[in-house]
Every structure is written in C-alpha cells, then in structure tokens.
Amino acid sequence: MNGQVTNPGGEQAVAAAVLRSDRFRLEREADWVRLDGMITAMEKGKLKRLADDDVMALPVLYRNLLSSLSIARESSLDAGLIAYLESLTLRAYFIVYGTRTTFGGWCRSFFGGALSRAVRAIGFDIVVALAAMVIGAVLGFMLVDADTQWFYRLVPAQFSDVRVPGASREALAGTLFGKQDGEGLSVFAAYLFNNNAQVAILAFALGFAFGVPTVLLLIYNTATLGAMLWVFASRGLTVEFVGWLSIHGTTELLAILLAGSAGLHIGRALGFPGKRSHLAALSQSGRTSAQVMTGVIVMLICAGLLEGFARQLVQATEVRYAIGYGILALWLAYFFAFRPRRS
C-alpha cells in the first residue's frame, strides 16, 4: 500500500457539484454576458450605442442576476463563479440605481426648476405657516402694548440693553444708525441669524409631531419680533426699525416660513395621508420637504451674508427698504413665477 486513501463517494460528490455548476452556468451565462456587455458600455459612456431593447431589458437582466447569485450562494457553487456574480451585481447596481449626474448637473436641475416646484407643492402649508407668523407678530405687539412686562417674557434677556420699553427715541435710533453702535448691532445681528437658523431647523424637525409644535414655534418666534417692534413703534421709529430689519430679514423670515411649511407638510401627510398609505404619503412629502430645506439652507447663507455686510454698510432707510424688498421680490418671482418645463 502506498498510503493513499481513495474515497469514491467524495469524488462522486465533487463530480456532481461540477456538473451542477456547469449546468447552472450554461443555462444563465448568456444573460450574464449580455448584461456585462451593457454595463461595460455604460461605464465607458457609450450609452447611445445600446439598442432600445437592451435598455428596456436592463432591469429584468439585473433581477435575474440577483436570482442567480442567490441560487449560487445557497447551492454552494464554485467560489470563482460566486465572485464573478457578486462583482457583476455591484456594477449593475450602480448603473440601475446609482446617480448618474454630476454636481453641476444636479445644481442646474435643482435651481433650474426642482426647488421652485417643491416650494409651490407646499403652497397650502405656506399659507398656514404665514398665518401663524402673522398671528405671532400681532400677538407679541398687543401683549407688550397691554403690559410692558410681557416684553421681558418674550425677548431674551441678553438684549435688555437700551432696546427696552421706556427707552428714549435717541437711544433707540442710535441702535439703528451709525457705526458707533456697530458692535451692539453685530451682536444682535449674530443672535438673530443664529436664532433664526435654529428656529428654521426646529420648525422643520418638529413637523413630524403632526405640525402642532411647528405652529407654536412660529407663533412664539414672531411674537418676539412683535414685542421688539412695539418698543421702536412707541417712539415713532417703526419705519426705521422695519427698514433696518428688512435687509436680511426678508430673506431670513422667508426661509423660516418655508422651513415651517416643510415641517407642516410632513406633519399633514402623517396625519392626513388621504388615499395613500402613511408610508407612501410620508415618503413623498419627505422628498418634497427635503428639497425645500436645501433651498432654506441656501437662503440662510444669503441672509447671513446680507446681515454681515449690507446692514452694517447701508445707513439710509430708503436704501435698506430697496435692498430688502428687492431681494424678497426676486425670491418670490423665482419660487412662484419661474416655471420652466420639465426636461
């Protein structure tokens, strides 16, 4: 005996496995080769060379490939075949589901119509959010008008400088004009930007609680603005204060309005999905709201730039109005009048 041990049963099992693997390959290899060729062409940017039938068959071939990979794994076919199928599946996944646009292309698509369409899609929610903000501003003004102690309940304590009830007209006007108070304005401007950015994010995030916290947050936030407005209005500085606020405020308040509207849109889909399932309604509203929030971030960045430069440099009230409401007109025209056709 030479020490070698024969195992006829094991050899038969190996032969059966090889035969099974070959048969499996022969039955499906044509589809794999066809899909491989299509993916290779698409990876090389030669999509136009593909026939219409090939493009139409791509999803079917991809699903068949997934089925083949599943069977190969369960049947413990040879490792080389499984590795090939996994590699082909990964390449096909990026072709079928992966993004095929550049950042520039995405920007053109998003700012060239997708954002404005998303904003128009939440029109009803914008009306509700706007009503909440108006009610909040009026409520804040009326509460302080009835009792000035409400001012200290609504306005954060860090601004209890000269901008308080009872301050003189000269002192209040000094916070609106002149570079001598630039530091104070910068602090207040930084607070407004940070506060409004947080409010925008919270207004959107709280929409998942059926939108109720979003409405309350919008009312409270603008009640603070109404309280501050009362202080300046009590000394005949309403026009000057609104002009000072307008340069960045029109963009910032519009951003908060849209963020709150996006939150309400999700909350409304969650509470009132209509004929759709909750999951479908939430998915659709989530995509729309995400597009709106992307625009909100861009608007807040624009508001920050205006706040950091324009408001400090521009002293004339008329120019402040022209800048603030001119930019607001551009935003509104972009969102509601700019309606390019879908490509």
Short mmCIF file of C-alpha atoms in Angstrom, two decimals:
data_model
loop_
_atom_site.label_atom_id
_atom_site.label_comp_id
_atom_site.label_asym_id
_atom_site.label_seq_id
_atom_site.Cartn_x
_atom_site.Cartn_y
_atom_site.Cartn_z
CA MET A 1 0.00 0.00 0.00
CA ASN A 2 1.33 3.48 -0.80
CA GLY A 3 -0.66 5.23 1.96
CA GLN A 4 -3.16 6.93 -0.37
CA VAL A 5 -6.77 6.66 0.71
CA THR A 6 -9.40 6.61 -2.01
CA ASN A 7 -12.87 8.00 -1.38
CA PRO A 8 -15.20 7.07 -4.24
CA GLY A 9 -18.16 8.74 -2.55
CA GLY A 10 -16.31 12.06 -2.24
CA GLU A 11 -15.17 12.03 -5.86
CA GLN A 12 -18.71 11.44 -7.00
CA ALA A 13 -19.93 14.37 -4.90
CA VAL A 14 -17.27 16.64 -6.41
CA ALA A 15 -18.14 15.49 -9.92
CA ALA A 16 -21.83 16.10 -9.26
CA ALA A 17 -21.09 19.59 -7.95
CA VAL A 18 -19.00 20.42 -11.03
CA LEU A 19 -21.73 19.13 -13.30
CA ARG A 20 -24.35 21.13 -11.40
CA SER A 21 -22.22 24.26 -11.62
CA ASP A 22 -21.62 23.83 -15.35
CA ARG A 23 -25.31 23.28 -15.99
CA PHE A 24 -26.18 26.33 -13.90
CA ARG A 25 -23.68 28.42 -15.82
CA LEU A 26 -24.83 27.23 -19.26
CA GLU A 27 -28.47 27.98 -18.50
CA ARG A 28 -27.81 31.58 -17.45
CA GLU A 29 -24.48 32.63 -18.90
CA ALA A 30 -25.99 34.27 -21.97
CA ASP A 31 -27.88 36.78 -19.80
CA TRP A 32 -24.78 37.49 -17.72
CA VAL A 33 -22.67 38.13 -20.80
CA ARG A 34 -25.33 40.38 -22.27
CA LEU A 35 -25.66 42.35 -19.03
CA ASP A 36 -21.89 42.54 -18.64
CA GLY A 37 -21.56 43.96 -22.13
CA MET A 38 -24.26 46.57 -21.48
CA ILE A 39 -22.71 47.64 -18.18
CA THR A 40 -19.26 47.90 -19.73
CA ALA A 41 -20.64 50.11 -22.50
CA MET A 42 -22.44 52.35 -19.99
CA GLU A 43 -19.38 52.60 -17.79
CA LYS A 44 -17.43 53.83 -20.81
CA GLY A 45 -20.08 56.46 -21.55
CA LYS A 46 -21.35 54.66 -24.64
CA LEU A 47 -24.98 54.57 -23.62
CA LYS A 48 -26.13 55.81 -27.03
CA ARG A 49 -24.69 52.70 -28.65
CA LEU A 50 -27.08 50.47 -26.77
CA ALA A 51 -30.19 49.31 -28.56
CA ASP A 52 -33.58 50.22 -27.14
CA ASP A 53 -34.27 46.55 -26.44
CA ASP A 54 -31.11 46.32 -24.34
CA VAL A 55 -32.06 49.36 -22.27
CA MET A 56 -35.56 48.02 -21.72
CA ALA A 57 -34.17 44.62 -20.71
CA LEU A 58 -31.69 46.04 -18.20
CA PRO A 59 -33.97 45.84 -15.10
CA VAL A 60 -35.04 42.28 -16.00
CA LEU A 61 -31.47 41.13 -16.50
CA TYR A 62 -30.49 42.74 -13.20
CA ARG A 63 -33.22 40.89 -11.32
CA ASN A 64 -32.24 37.61 -13.00
CA LEU A 65 -28.65 38.26 -11.95
CA LEU A 66 -29.73 38.71 -8.33
CA SER A 67 -31.65 35.44 -8.53
CA SER A 68 -28.62 33.66 -9.98
CA LEU A 69 -26.38 34.99 -7.23
CA SER A 70 -28.83 33.87 -4.57
CA ILE A 71 -29.04 30.35 -6.01
CA ALA A 72 -25.27 30.12 -6.41
CA ARG A 73 -24.75 31.02 -2.77
CA GLU A 74 -27.39 28.63 -1.47
CA SER A 75 -26.13 25.78 -3.65
CA SER A 76 -22.50 26.39 -2.66
CA LEU A 77 -21.32 26.53 -6.25
CA ASP A 78 -17.69 27.23 -7.03
CA ALA A 79 -16.20 30.31 -5.42
CA GLY A 80 -14.99 31.76 -8.72
CA LEU A 81 -18.50 31.85 -10.13
CA ILE A 82 -19.92 33.46 -6.99
CA ALA A 83 -17.17 36.11 -7.04
CA TYR A 84 -17.93 36.90 -10.67
CA LEU A 85 -21.66 37.24 -9.97
CA GLU A 86 -21.05 39.47 -6.95
CA SER A 87 -18.80 41.75 -8.95
CA LEU A 88 -21.29 41.95 -11.80
CA THR A 89 -24.13 42.63 -9.34
CA LEU A 90 -22.24 45.51 -7.73
CA ARG A 91 -21.51 47.11 -11.09
CA ALA A 92 -25.10 46.66 -12.22
CA TYR A 93 -26.45 48.17 -9.00
CA PHE A 94 -24.65 51.45 -9.57
CA ILE A 95 -25.88 51.51 -13.15
CA VAL A 96 -29.51 50.77 -12.27
CA TYR A 97 -29.85 52.70 -9.01
CA GLY A 98 -26.78 54.91 -8.73
CA THR A 99 -26.78 58.60 -9.51
CA ARG A 100 -25.59 59.39 -12.99
CA THR A 101 -25.34 63.13 -12.79
CA THR A 102 -22.53 65.45 -11.88
CA PHE A 103 -22.69 68.06 -9.14
CA GLY A 104 -23.04 70.74 -11.79
CA GLY A 105 -25.88 68.82 -13.40
CA TRP A 106 -27.61 68.44 -10.07
CA CYS A 107 -27.28 72.18 -9.41
CA ARG A 108 -28.75 73.01 -12.81
CA SER A 109 -31.65 70.65 -12.21
CA PHE A 110 -32.27 71.78 -8.63
CA PHE A 111 -32.06 75.53 -9.11
CA GLY A 112 -33.44 75.31 -12.63
CA GLY A 113 -36.90 74.25 -11.51
CA ALA A 114 -36.88 71.48 -8.89
CA LEU A 115 -36.66 73.87 -5.94
CA SER A 116 -39.37 76.22 -7.17
CA ARG A 117 -41.66 73.25 -7.94
CA ALA A 118 -41.12 71.88 -4.44
CA VAL A 119 -41.99 75.25 -2.89
CA ARG A 120 -45.16 75.53 -4.95
CA ALA A 121 -46.09 71.97 -3.96
CA ILE A 122 -46.39 73.03 -0.32
CA GLY A 123 -48.48 76.12 -1.07
CA PHE A 124 -51.22 75.25 1.40
CA ASP A 125 -48.70 74.73 4.18
CA ILE A 126 -47.09 78.08 3.36
CA VAL A 127 -50.42 79.80 3.88
CA VAL A 128 -50.87 78.10 7.27
CA ALA A 129 -47.32 78.93 8.38
CA LEU A 130 -47.68 82.53 7.22
CA ALA A 131 -50.90 82.87 9.21
CA ALA A 132 -49.14 81.54 12.32
CA MET A 133 -46.27 84.01 11.90
CA VAL A 134 -48.61 86.97 11.40
CA ILE A 135 -50.67 85.95 14.43
CA GLY A 136 -47.49 85.64 16.48
CA ALA A 137 -46.22 89.11 15.50
CA VAL A 138 -49.58 90.75 16.20
CA LEU A 139 -49.93 88.86 19.47
CA GLY A 140 -46.48 89.91 20.66
CA PHE A 141 -47.15 93.54 19.78
CA MET A 142 -50.54 93.55 21.52
CA LEU A 143 -49.29 91.80 24.66
CA VAL A 144 -46.49 94.32 25.19
CA ASP A 145 -48.85 97.15 24.37
CA ALA A 146 -51.19 95.92 27.10
CA ASP A 147 -48.43 95.26 29.64
CA THR A 148 -44.78 96.08 29.05
CA GLN A 149 -43.73 93.26 31.37
CA TRP A 150 -44.59 90.90 28.53
CA PHE A 151 -41.56 92.28 26.70
CA TYR A 152 -39.22 90.70 29.23
CA ARG A 153 -41.06 87.40 28.95
CA LEU A 154 -40.85 87.31 25.16
CA VAL A 155 -37.47 88.87 24.36
CA PRO A 156 -34.30 87.06 25.52
CA ALA A 157 -32.59 88.66 28.49
CA GLN A 158 -29.31 89.28 26.66
CA PHE A 159 -30.97 92.13 24.77
CA SER A 160 -32.14 94.04 27.77
CA ASP A 161 -29.87 96.98 26.82
CA VAL A 162 -31.33 100.20 25.51
CA ARG A 163 -33.91 98.33 23.39
CA VAL A 164 -36.46 98.04 26.17
CA PRO A 165 -39.79 99.71 26.92
CA GLY A 166 -39.26 103.25 28.16
CA ALA A 167 -36.03 103.85 26.24
CA SER A 168 -35.65 107.28 24.66
CA ARG A 169 -36.05 107.86 20.94
CA GLU A 170 -32.43 108.93 20.63
CA ALA A 171 -31.17 105.81 22.33
CA LEU A 172 -33.27 103.55 20.12
CA ALA A 173 -32.33 105.42 16.96
CA GLY A 174 -28.69 105.04 17.92
CA THR A 175 -29.03 101.25 17.64
CA LEU A 176 -30.32 101.57 14.10
CA PHE A 177 -27.91 104.09 12.62
CA GLY A 178 -24.29 104.98 12.94
CA LYS A 179 -21.17 102.92 13.19
CA GLN A 180 -20.65 103.87 16.80
CA ASP A 181 -23.06 101.14 17.76
CA GLY A 182 -21.76 98.69 15.24
CA GLU A 183 -20.61 96.26 17.86
CA GLY A 184 -24.01 96.17 19.50
CA LEU A 185 -25.69 95.70 16.16
CA SER A 186 -23.32 92.92 15.27
CA VAL A 187 -24.16 91.09 18.48
CA PHE A 188 -27.86 91.49 17.90
CA ALA A 189 -27.46 90.55 14.22
CA ALA A 190 -25.46 87.44 15.11
CA TYR A 191 -28.14 86.48 17.61
CA LEU A 192 -30.87 86.93 15.03
CA PHE A 193 -29.04 84.80 12.48
CA ASN A 194 -28.23 82.02 14.93
CA ASN A 195 -31.67 82.14 16.45
CA ASN A 196 -33.44 82.11 13.11
CA ALA A 197 -31.26 79.28 11.77
CA GLN A 198 -32.14 77.22 14.84
CA VAL A 199 -35.78 78.15 14.52
CA ALA A 200 -35.79 77.10 10.87
CA ILE A 201 -34.30 73.71 11.66
CA LEU A 202 -36.59 73.17 14.66
CA ALA A 203 -39.66 74.29 12.72
CA PHE A 204 -38.91 71.62 10.16
CA ALA A 205 -37.96 68.88 12.60
CA LEU A 206 -40.99 69.40 14.86
CA GLY A 207 -43.31 68.93 11.91
CA PHE A 208 -43.17 65.18 12.50
CA ALA A 209 -45.38 65.71 15.58
CA PHE A 210 -48.32 66.40 13.27
CA GLY A 211 -47.17 70.01 12.81
CA VAL A 212 -48.56 71.34 16.10
CA PRO A 213 -45.17 72.22 17.68
CA THR A 214 -44.16 73.87 14.41
CA VAL A 215 -47.12 76.23 14.54
CA LEU A 216 -46.44 77.08 18.19
CA LEU A 217 -42.78 77.72 17.47
CA LEU A 218 -43.59 80.04 14.58
CA ILE A 219 -46.04 81.97 16.75
CA TYR A 220 -43.53 82.34 19.59
CA ASN A 221 -40.68 83.36 17.32
CA THR A 222 -42.62 86.14 15.63
CA ALA A 223 -44.14 87.20 18.95
CA THR A 224 -40.59 88.17 19.93
CA LEU A 225 -40.34 90.22 16.77
CA GLY A 226 -43.70 91.86 17.52
CA ALA A 227 -42.53 92.77 21.03
CA MET A 228 -39.38 94.40 19.68
CA LEU A 229 -41.40 96.21 17.06
CA TRP A 230 -43.59 97.71 19.79
CA VAL A 231 -40.54 99.23 21.51
CA PHE A 232 -39.50 101.10 18.39
CA ALA A 233 -43.07 101.92 17.37
CA SER A 234 -43.69 103.51 20.78
CA ARG A 235 -41.02 106.09 19.91
CA GLY A 236 -42.12 106.65 16.31
CA LEU A 237 -39.34 104.55 14.78
CA THR A 238 -41.44 101.88 13.08
CA VAL A 239 -40.30 102.74 9.56
CA GLU A 240 -36.66 102.93 10.57
CA PHE A 241 -36.76 99.65 12.51
CA VAL A 242 -38.50 97.74 9.73
CA GLY A 243 -36.01 99.13 7.22
CA TRP A 244 -33.08 98.12 9.44
CA LEU A 245 -34.53 94.63 9.74
CA SER A 246 -35.51 94.31 6.08
CA ILE A 247 -32.06 93.98 4.55
CA HIS A 248 -31.57 90.46 5.77
CA GLY A 249 -34.92 89.91 7.49
CA THR A 250 -36.96 89.45 4.33
CA THR A 251 -34.75 86.57 3.26
CA GLU A 252 -34.40 85.13 6.75
CA LEU A 253 -38.08 85.28 7.65
CA LEU A 254 -38.97 83.78 4.28
CA ALA A 255 -36.53 80.95 4.99
CA ILE A 256 -38.20 80.34 8.36
CA LEU A 257 -41.58 80.42 6.70
CA LEU A 258 -40.53 77.79 4.17
CA ALA A 259 -38.86 75.63 6.82
CA GLY A 260 -42.00 75.71 8.94
CA SER A 261 -44.11 74.97 5.87
CA ALA A 262 -41.91 71.97 5.03
CA GLY A 263 -42.40 70.69 8.58
CA LEU A 264 -46.15 71.20 8.35
CA HIS A 265 -46.17 69.39 5.01
CA ILE A 266 -44.71 66.29 6.63
CA GLY A 267 -46.98 66.58 9.66
CA ARG A 268 -50.03 66.93 7.43
CA ALA A 269 -49.03 63.88 5.37
CA LEU A 270 -48.59 61.93 8.59
CA GLY A 271 -51.96 62.92 10.00
CA PHE A 272 -53.96 63.11 6.79
CA PRO A 273 -52.41 60.81 4.17
CA GLY A 274 -55.60 60.76 2.09
CA LYS A 275 -55.95 57.76 -0.19
CA ARG A 276 -52.25 56.96 0.12
CA SER A 277 -50.73 54.76 2.80
CA HIS A 278 -48.97 56.56 5.63
CA LEU A 279 -45.62 55.30 4.39
CA ALA A 280 -46.25 56.43 0.82
CA ALA A 281 -47.54 59.84 1.92
CA LEU A 282 -44.61 60.33 4.29
CA SER A 283 -42.11 59.28 1.64
CA GLN A 284 -43.50 61.68 -0.95
CA SER A 285 -43.80 64.62 1.42
CA GLY A 286 -40.34 63.88 2.79
CA ARG A 287 -38.76 64.17 -0.64
CA THR A 288 -40.53 67.45 -1.33
CA SER A 289 -39.69 68.88 2.10
CA ALA A 290 -36.05 67.86 1.77
CA GLN A 291 -35.78 69.85 -1.44
CA VAL A 292 -37.36 72.86 0.25
CA MET A 293 -34.98 72.59 3.20
CA THR A 294 -32.00 72.51 0.85
CA GLY A 295 -33.24 75.81 -0.52
CA VAL A 296 -33.75 77.11 3.01
CA ILE A 297 -30.09 76.46 3.80
CA VAL A 298 -29.07 78.44 0.73
CA MET A 299 -31.37 81.28 1.78
CA LEU A 300 -29.96 81.36 5.31
CA ILE A 301 -26.45 81.61 3.89
CA CYS A 302 -27.58 84.53 1.71
CA ALA A 303 -29.23 86.15 4.75
CA GLY A 304 -26.01 85.73 6.73
CA LEU A 305 -24.01 87.50 4.04
CA LEU A 306 -26.54 90.33 3.87
CA GLU A 307 -26.53 90.57 7.63
CA GLY A 308 -22.77 90.62 7.88
CA PHE A 309 -22.12 93.25 5.24
CA ALA A 310 -25.10 95.12 3.83
CA ARG A 311 -26.77 96.00 7.09
CA GLN A 312 -23.55 97.36 8.56
CA LEU A 313 -22.64 99.38 5.49
CA VAL A 314 -26.03 100.76 4.41
CA GLN A 315 -27.35 103.54 6.66
CA ALA A 316 -30.12 105.10 4.58
CA THR A 317 -33.56 103.71 5.41
CA GLU A 318 -34.75 104.06 1.81
CA VAL A 319 -31.84 102.01 0.53
CA ARG A 320 -32.44 99.40 3.22
CA TYR A 321 -36.04 99.03 2.04
CA ALA A 322 -34.95 98.86 -1.59
CA ILE A 323 -32.42 96.11 -0.88
CA GLY A 324 -34.61 94.07 1.46
CA TYR A 325 -37.81 94.11 -0.54
CA GLY A 326 -36.00 93.95 -3.88
CA ILE A 327 -34.43 90.67 -2.78
CA LEU A 328 -37.79 89.49 -1.46
CA ALA A 329 -39.34 90.21 -4.86
CA LEU A 330 -36.62 88.16 -6.53
CA TRP A 331 -37.22 85.22 -4.19
CA LEU A 332 -40.97 85.32 -4.78
CA ALA A 333 -40.55 85.62 -8.53
CA TYR A 334 -38.18 82.66 -8.51
CA PHE A 335 -40.44 80.47 -6.40
CA PHE A 336 -43.81 81.30 -7.94
CA ALA A 337 -43.28 82.86 -11.39
CA PHE A 338 -40.28 80.86 -12.59
CA ARG A 339 -41.84 77.75 -14.10
CA PRO A 340 -39.53 76.07 -16.61
CA ARG A 341 -40.71 72.97 -18.39
CA ARG A 342 -39.52 69.65 -17.08
CA SER A 343 -36.70 68.20 -19.15
#
